[in-house]
Each structure stands twice: as structure tokens, then as C-alpha cells.
Tab-separated table of C-alpha atoms in Angstrom:
chain	number	residue	atom	x	y	z
A	21	MET	CA	33.101	-47.046	58.538
A	22	SER	CA	33.255	-48.939	61.789
A	23	ALA	CA	30.825	-51.791	62.376
A	24	THR	CA	29.767	-50.289	65.696
A	25	ASN	CA	29.041	-46.814	66.951
A	26	ARG	CA	27.925	-47.425	70.517
A	27	VAL	CA	26.790	-44.628	72.783
A	28	LEU	CA	29.559	-43.987	75.316
A	29	ALA	CA	28.188	-40.917	77.094
A	30	GLY	CA	24.442	-40.778	77.537
A	31	PRO	CA	22.125	-37.804	77.974
A	32	PRO	CA	22.218	-35.571	81.052
A	33	GLY	CA	20.179	-36.712	84.042
A	34	ASP	CA	18.454	-35.070	86.980
A	35	CYS	CA	21.771	-34.270	88.675
A	36	CYS	CA	22.684	-32.032	85.732
A	37	PHE	CA	19.936	-29.661	86.824
A	38	LYS	CA	21.162	-29.545	90.406
A	39	GLY	CA	24.328	-28.190	91.932
A	40	PHE	CA	25.941	-25.528	94.032
A	41	GLN	CA	26.468	-22.037	92.767
A	42	HIS	CA	29.961	-20.702	93.349
A	43	HIS	CA	30.376	-17.139	94.489
A	44	GLY	CA	32.566	-14.408	93.117
A	45	THR	CA	32.477	-11.493	90.717
A	46	ALA	CA	32.349	-12.433	87.062
A	47	GLU	CA	34.817	-10.327	85.093
A	48	GLY	CA	33.494	-10.904	81.600
A	49	SER	CA	30.758	-9.325	79.545
A	50	LYS	CA	28.052	-10.442	77.154
A	51	ILE	CA	28.771	-9.888	73.465
A	52	SER	CA	27.138	-11.150	70.287
A	53	ILE	CA	28.935	-13.327	67.719
A	54	ALA	CA	26.922	-14.405	64.673
A	55	GLY	CA	23.835	-13.308	66.578
A	56	VAL	CA	24.636	-15.683	69.449
A	57	PRO	CA	24.917	-14.233	72.987
A	58	THR	CA	28.482	-15.038	74.055
A	59	TYR	CA	30.323	-14.640	77.350
A	60	PHE	CA	33.609	-12.833	76.697
A	61	VAL	CA	36.442	-12.300	79.149
A	62	GLU	CA	39.696	-10.713	78.093
A	63	PRO	CA	43.019	-11.783	79.619
A	64	LYS	CA	44.929	-9.155	81.524
A	65	ASN	CA	47.659	-9.024	78.887
A	66	LYS	CA	45.017	-8.240	76.214
A	67	ASN	CA	46.502	-11.031	74.074
A	68	GLN	CA	43.951	-12.247	71.528
A	69	ASP	CA	46.101	-14.693	69.589
A	70	LYS	CA	45.162	-17.508	71.994
A	71	ILE	CA	41.428	-18.145	72.217
A	72	LEU	CA	39.614	-20.480	74.631
A	73	ILE	CA	36.226	-21.707	73.405
A	74	PHE	CA	34.105	-22.712	76.431
A	75	LEU	CA	31.081	-24.893	75.634
A	76	ALA	CA	29.010	-25.027	78.790
A	77	ASP	CA	26.804	-27.622	80.439
A	78	VAL	CA	22.995	-27.356	80.491
A	79	TRP	CA	23.208	-24.220	82.671
A	80	GLY	CA	24.838	-22.214	79.909
A	81	PRO	CA	27.852	-19.880	79.866
A	82	PHE	CA	26.206	-17.090	81.857
A	83	TYR	CA	25.546	-19.211	84.949
A	84	GLN	CA	27.705	-17.806	87.747
A	85	SER	CA	29.757	-20.961	88.288
A	86	ASN	CA	30.457	-21.312	84.572
A	87	ALA	CA	31.299	-17.627	84.232
A	88	LEU	CA	33.811	-17.962	87.071
A	89	LEU	CA	35.345	-21.015	85.389
A	90	GLN	CA	35.759	-19.037	82.182
A	91	ASP	CA	37.293	-16.173	84.151
A	92	PHE	CA	39.753	-18.615	85.715
A	93	PHE	CA	40.948	-19.953	82.375
A	94	ALA	CA	41.460	-16.440	81.120
A	95	GLN	CA	43.371	-15.404	84.220
A	96	SER	CA	12.924	-26.087	87.958
A	97	GLU	CA	9.923	-25.983	88.346
A	98	GLU	CA	7.657	-29.034	89.025
A	99	GLY	CA	6.429	-30.499	85.758
A	100	PHE	CA	9.352	-29.145	83.721
A	101	ASP	CA	10.203	-31.716	81.006
A	102	ARG	CA	13.983	-31.603	81.132
A	103	MET	CA	14.661	-34.153	78.413
A	104	LYS	CA	12.288	-32.402	76.010
A	105	TRP	CA	14.048	-29.118	76.784
A	106	ILE	CA	17.468	-30.713	76.221
A	107	GLY	CA	16.265	-32.118	72.893
A	108	GLU	CA	15.132	-28.668	71.807
A	109	MET	CA	18.429	-27.144	72.927
A	110	HIS	CA	20.307	-29.787	70.921
A	111	LYS	CA	18.417	-28.807	67.786
A	112	ILE	CA	19.220	-25.147	68.379
A	113	ALA	CA	22.878	-25.826	69.178
A	114	LYS	CA	23.384	-27.994	66.101
A	115	GLY	CA	22.234	-25.093	63.958
A	116	VAL	CA	24.002	-22.343	65.890
A	117	VAL	CA	27.422	-23.778	66.781
A	118	PRO	CA	28.790	-24.183	63.212
A	119	LYS	CA	27.950	-20.620	62.141
A	120	TRP	CA	29.076	-19.267	65.523
A	121	TRP	CA	32.416	-21.095	65.174
A	122	GLU	CA	32.973	-19.703	61.677
A	123	ALA	CA	32.208	-16.206	62.971
A	124	VAL	CA	34.687	-16.642	65.845
A	125	LYS	CA	37.441	-17.635	63.408
A	126	GLU	CA	36.592	-14.692	61.185
A	127	LYS	CA	36.647	-12.305	64.165
A	128	TYR	CA	39.961	-13.469	65.664
A	129	GLY	CA	41.725	-14.700	62.545
A	130	THR	CA	43.264	-17.923	61.302
A	131	ASP	CA	46.606	-17.238	62.998
A	132	ALA	CA	45.115	-17.374	66.498
A	133	LYS	CA	45.578	-20.535	68.554
A	134	TYR	CA	42.172	-21.929	69.509
A	135	ILE	CA	41.520	-24.320	72.376
A	136	VAL	CA	38.116	-25.779	73.256
A	137	SER	CA	36.729	-26.910	76.609
A	138	GLY	CA	33.322	-28.567	76.928
A	139	TYR	CA	31.308	-29.642	79.961
A	140	CYS	CA	28.458	-32.196	79.896
A	141	PHE	CA	26.088	-30.912	77.173
A	142	GLY	CA	28.948	-29.010	75.512
A	143	ALA	CA	31.217	-32.053	75.167
A	144	ALA	CA	29.752	-33.331	71.886
A	145	TYR	CA	30.304	-29.975	70.195
A	146	THR	CA	33.811	-29.847	71.637
A	147	MET	CA	34.547	-33.227	70.069
A	148	ASP	CA	33.233	-31.970	66.735
A	149	LEU	CA	35.629	-29.028	66.911
A	150	ALA	CA	38.458	-31.399	67.925
A	151	ALA	CA	38.188	-32.791	64.401
A	152	ASP	CA	38.792	-29.280	63.005
A	153	ASN	CA	42.362	-28.386	62.094
A	154	ALA	CA	41.733	-24.829	63.312
A	155	ILE	CA	42.076	-25.787	66.985
A	156	VAL	CA	45.192	-26.744	68.937
A	157	ALA	CA	43.773	-28.925	71.728
A	158	ALA	CA	40.526	-29.803	73.502
A	159	SER	CA	39.222	-30.890	76.884
A	160	ILE	CA	35.938	-32.341	78.090
A	161	ALA	CA	34.617	-32.827	81.625
A	162	HIS	CA	31.921	-35.345	82.670
A	163	PRO	CA	30.695	-35.505	79.045
A	164	ALA	CA	27.249	-36.318	77.678
A	165	PHE	CA	25.942	-37.271	74.219
A	166	LEU	CA	29.070	-39.010	72.907
A	167	ASN	CA	29.393	-42.121	70.777
A	168	GLU	CA	32.354	-44.140	69.555
A	169	ASP	CA	32.709	-42.114	66.362
A	170	HIS	CA	33.305	-38.937	68.334
A	171	PHE	CA	36.530	-40.499	69.596
A	172	ARG	CA	37.472	-41.957	66.222
A	173	LYS	CA	37.121	-38.666	64.376
A	174	ILE	CA	39.133	-36.323	66.592
A	175	THR	CA	42.557	-35.284	65.352
A	176	LYS	CA	43.666	-32.983	68.176
A	177	PRO	CA	45.011	-33.688	71.689
A	178	LEU	CA	42.191	-34.422	74.132
A	179	MET	CA	42.002	-34.241	77.916
A	180	LEU	CA	39.145	-35.929	79.778
A	181	SER	CA	38.331	-34.798	83.327
A	182	CYS	CA	36.112	-37.535	84.739
A	183	ALA	CA	34.180	-38.492	87.849
A	184	GLU	CA	34.456	-41.910	89.461
A	185	THR	CA	30.652	-42.022	89.616
A	186	ASP	CA	29.077	-40.859	86.375
A	187	HIS	CA	25.767	-42.115	85.023
A	188	THR	CA	26.416	-40.546	81.611
A	189	PHE	CA	30.040	-41.664	81.138
A	190	PRO	CA	30.574	-44.750	83.333
A	191	LEU	CA	33.755	-46.776	83.719
A	192	PRO	CA	33.039	-49.249	80.867
A	193	SER	CA	32.543	-46.315	78.492
A	194	ARG	CA	35.786	-44.703	79.646
A	195	ARG	CA	37.600	-47.942	78.913
A	196	ILE	CA	36.137	-48.163	75.402
A	197	ALA	CA	36.966	-44.509	74.729
A	198	GLU	CA	40.557	-45.075	75.809
A	199	ASP	CA	40.833	-48.187	73.625
A	200	ILE	CA	39.674	-46.171	70.614
A	201	LEU	CA	42.131	-43.358	71.337
A	202	ILE	CA	44.958	-45.890	71.624
A	203	GLU	CA	43.909	-47.685	68.446
A	204	HIS	CA	43.899	-44.430	66.491
A	205	LYS	CA	47.125	-43.236	68.132
A	206	ARG	CA	45.598	-40.015	69.450
A	207	GLN	CA	47.230	-37.854	72.081
A	208	TYR	CA	45.133	-37.922	75.236
A	209	TYR	CA	45.116	-37.551	79.011
A	210	PHE	CA	42.563	-38.987	81.458
A	211	GLN	CA	42.031	-37.382	84.856
A	212	VAL	CA	39.659	-39.365	87.126
A	213	PHE	CA	38.550	-38.155	90.565
A	214	SER	CA	37.276	-40.505	93.275
A	215	GLY	CA	34.562	-39.432	95.659
A	216	VAL	CA	32.801	-37.188	93.133
A	217	ALA	CA	29.972	-37.592	90.638
A	218	HIS	CA	28.875	-36.175	87.304
A	219	GLY	CA	28.896	-32.371	87.361
A	220	PHE	CA	31.683	-31.955	89.923
A	221	ALA	CA	33.924	-29.862	87.651
A	222	SER	CA	31.369	-27.102	87.204
A	223	ARG	CA	28.830	-27.478	90.012
A	224	GLY	CA	30.557	-29.325	92.856
A	225	ASP	CA	29.648	-28.442	96.447
A	226	PRO	CA	32.419	-26.171	97.811
A	227	ASN	CA	31.547	-27.351	101.331
A	228	ILE	CA	32.505	-30.961	100.540
A	229	SER	CA	36.269	-31.366	100.407
A	230	ASP	CA	36.367	-34.012	97.654
A	231	GLU	CA	34.120	-31.935	95.407
A	232	ARG	CA	35.887	-28.658	96.131
A	233	TRP	CA	39.343	-30.169	95.543
A	234	GLY	CA	38.178	-32.054	92.470
A	235	ARG	CA	36.704	-28.954	90.883
A	236	GLU	CA	39.829	-26.913	91.616
A	237	GLN	CA	42.204	-29.601	90.359
A	238	SER	CA	40.110	-30.189	87.256
A	239	ALA	CA	40.350	-26.503	86.371
A	240	GLN	CA	44.077	-26.451	87.139
A	241	GLY	CA	44.617	-29.594	85.091
A	242	ILE	CA	42.717	-28.285	82.094
A	243	SER	CA	44.592	-24.986	82.282
A	244	GLY	CA	47.919	-26.832	82.391
A	245	TRP	CA	46.878	-29.077	79.508
A	246	PHE	CA	46.145	-26.087	77.319
A	247	HIS	CA	49.306	-24.239	78.319
A	248	ARG	CA	51.255	-27.303	77.245
A	249	PHE	CA	50.126	-26.754	73.667
A	250	LEU	CA	49.897	-22.973	73.692
A	251	ASP	CA	53.274	-22.391	75.295
A	252	GLU	CA	55.656	-25.338	75.648
A	253	LYS	CA	57.923	-23.262	77.899
A	254	HIS	CA	55.125	-23.076	80.463
A	255	THR	CA	55.730	-26.678	81.459
A	256	SER	CA	59.184	-27.530	80.159
A	257	LEU	CA	61.128	-24.596	81.590
A	258	LYS	CA	59.046	-23.110	84.405
A	259	GLN	CA	60.091	-25.725	86.904
A	260	LYS	CA	62.848	-28.317	86.860
A	261	LEU	CA	61.949	-31.518	88.640
């Protein structure tokens, strides 16, 4: 056991409850897995041997912007106590995610290739699954609720899509996380965007060029990261440099 287990990504802040909704038509549907409402979108080729697990930020998987992100990968009132609400959601998620994950594996089988992508609130649960041999690779974007042990315990390739300005996962924490990944000889990839802040990858303002480009490139980068492990030919043969 390590002598330290410092917090590297803190809890969500006020900005996590703000953002810009992206417009489009969500292609997925709501299904139930282990009694948990789940957003499901099927790829056009109907292939179900490669499964993306999307663990959303505080807005949840059915928020329009998050639904559109999931589609892409497949093809407050005054007085509202946000931190109390987040604490309650953490308690619920800690009880729900393990049984939901087991039900997903039972539904789609042990031969399927699972990848996991988590944003903000969903990052900690993504890191937990990244220690599970059932998945192939993971990604997190502007994470919250992470400590040093999260990075020590993962066994699968990890991509981190980060903002230059992030109150939950600041530069010193990124440096420590990278040091841990190097020390434990993990496979990882950092993607850091200047001119954006926490939440850009899911709720960036499409009218601000840095935020729009950052969100698009984050999604493209995560998609490419997963294709690298799902289909090596996607990157090694598609284009010769």
C-alpha cells in the first residue's frame, strides 16, 4: 500500500452545472439494464461485439449533448444544494454501477470487446472499470473524484482529454498522475487543450472557436484511441504517412 493517496481530481464545481446544449437529433433509445435506465444506440453495422460504456458527467446520459456524444462514438434553481445532490448521486452510483456492469457483461457476453469513456462525475467509475480485465481500453475527460490509487490500480490503456484550466484536475495533479502512470508502466495518452476549461468536452460553447474545436477534437481523439485497440488496422493501414 502506498504511503500517500492524495486527491488528484476534486469534486465538480459550479461550472459543472452550466454549459451549452448542443443541437441535433439523438438516435438512441432508453432501455433498462439491471433496472437502470440506460441510453442505447446501435451502430449502423449492427455489430454488438464491440461495446462502448459511456459514464456521463453530472447531467447524465440522457442530456442532449451527452446523447449526441454517444451517438458520435457509435457512428437550477436558486437554493439547490449541488454538493449534497452530488453526494447522494455518488451513493446511488456506487451501489448501481457494479450490478449494472455485471448485467451488461451478461447481456453482451464475455467475448465482446468493451471500452469505457467517462466524463467528470463518471471518471471515477471509469477508472474502476479500467482495473477490470473485461475491458480493452478507457478514456476520461476533465475528470472529478480521483485520487492517486485510481491511477495505480488501472491495468488497461488510458486516454486523458484535459483542459488547460481545470479546477478539479489542475496541472500539478496531471503531473502527479503522469508520474504514477510512468512508474507503473501503464499505457497512456494525454491530450491537453489550451483556451478551454473544465467541461469543454461535453458542454463547450459551439459559438467559441476554441471550445468548439476542442470538443470536436476530443471526441475524434477518443474515437481514434478506442479504434486503436478495437481494430489495429484502423490506424496502421488506413493511411500511410
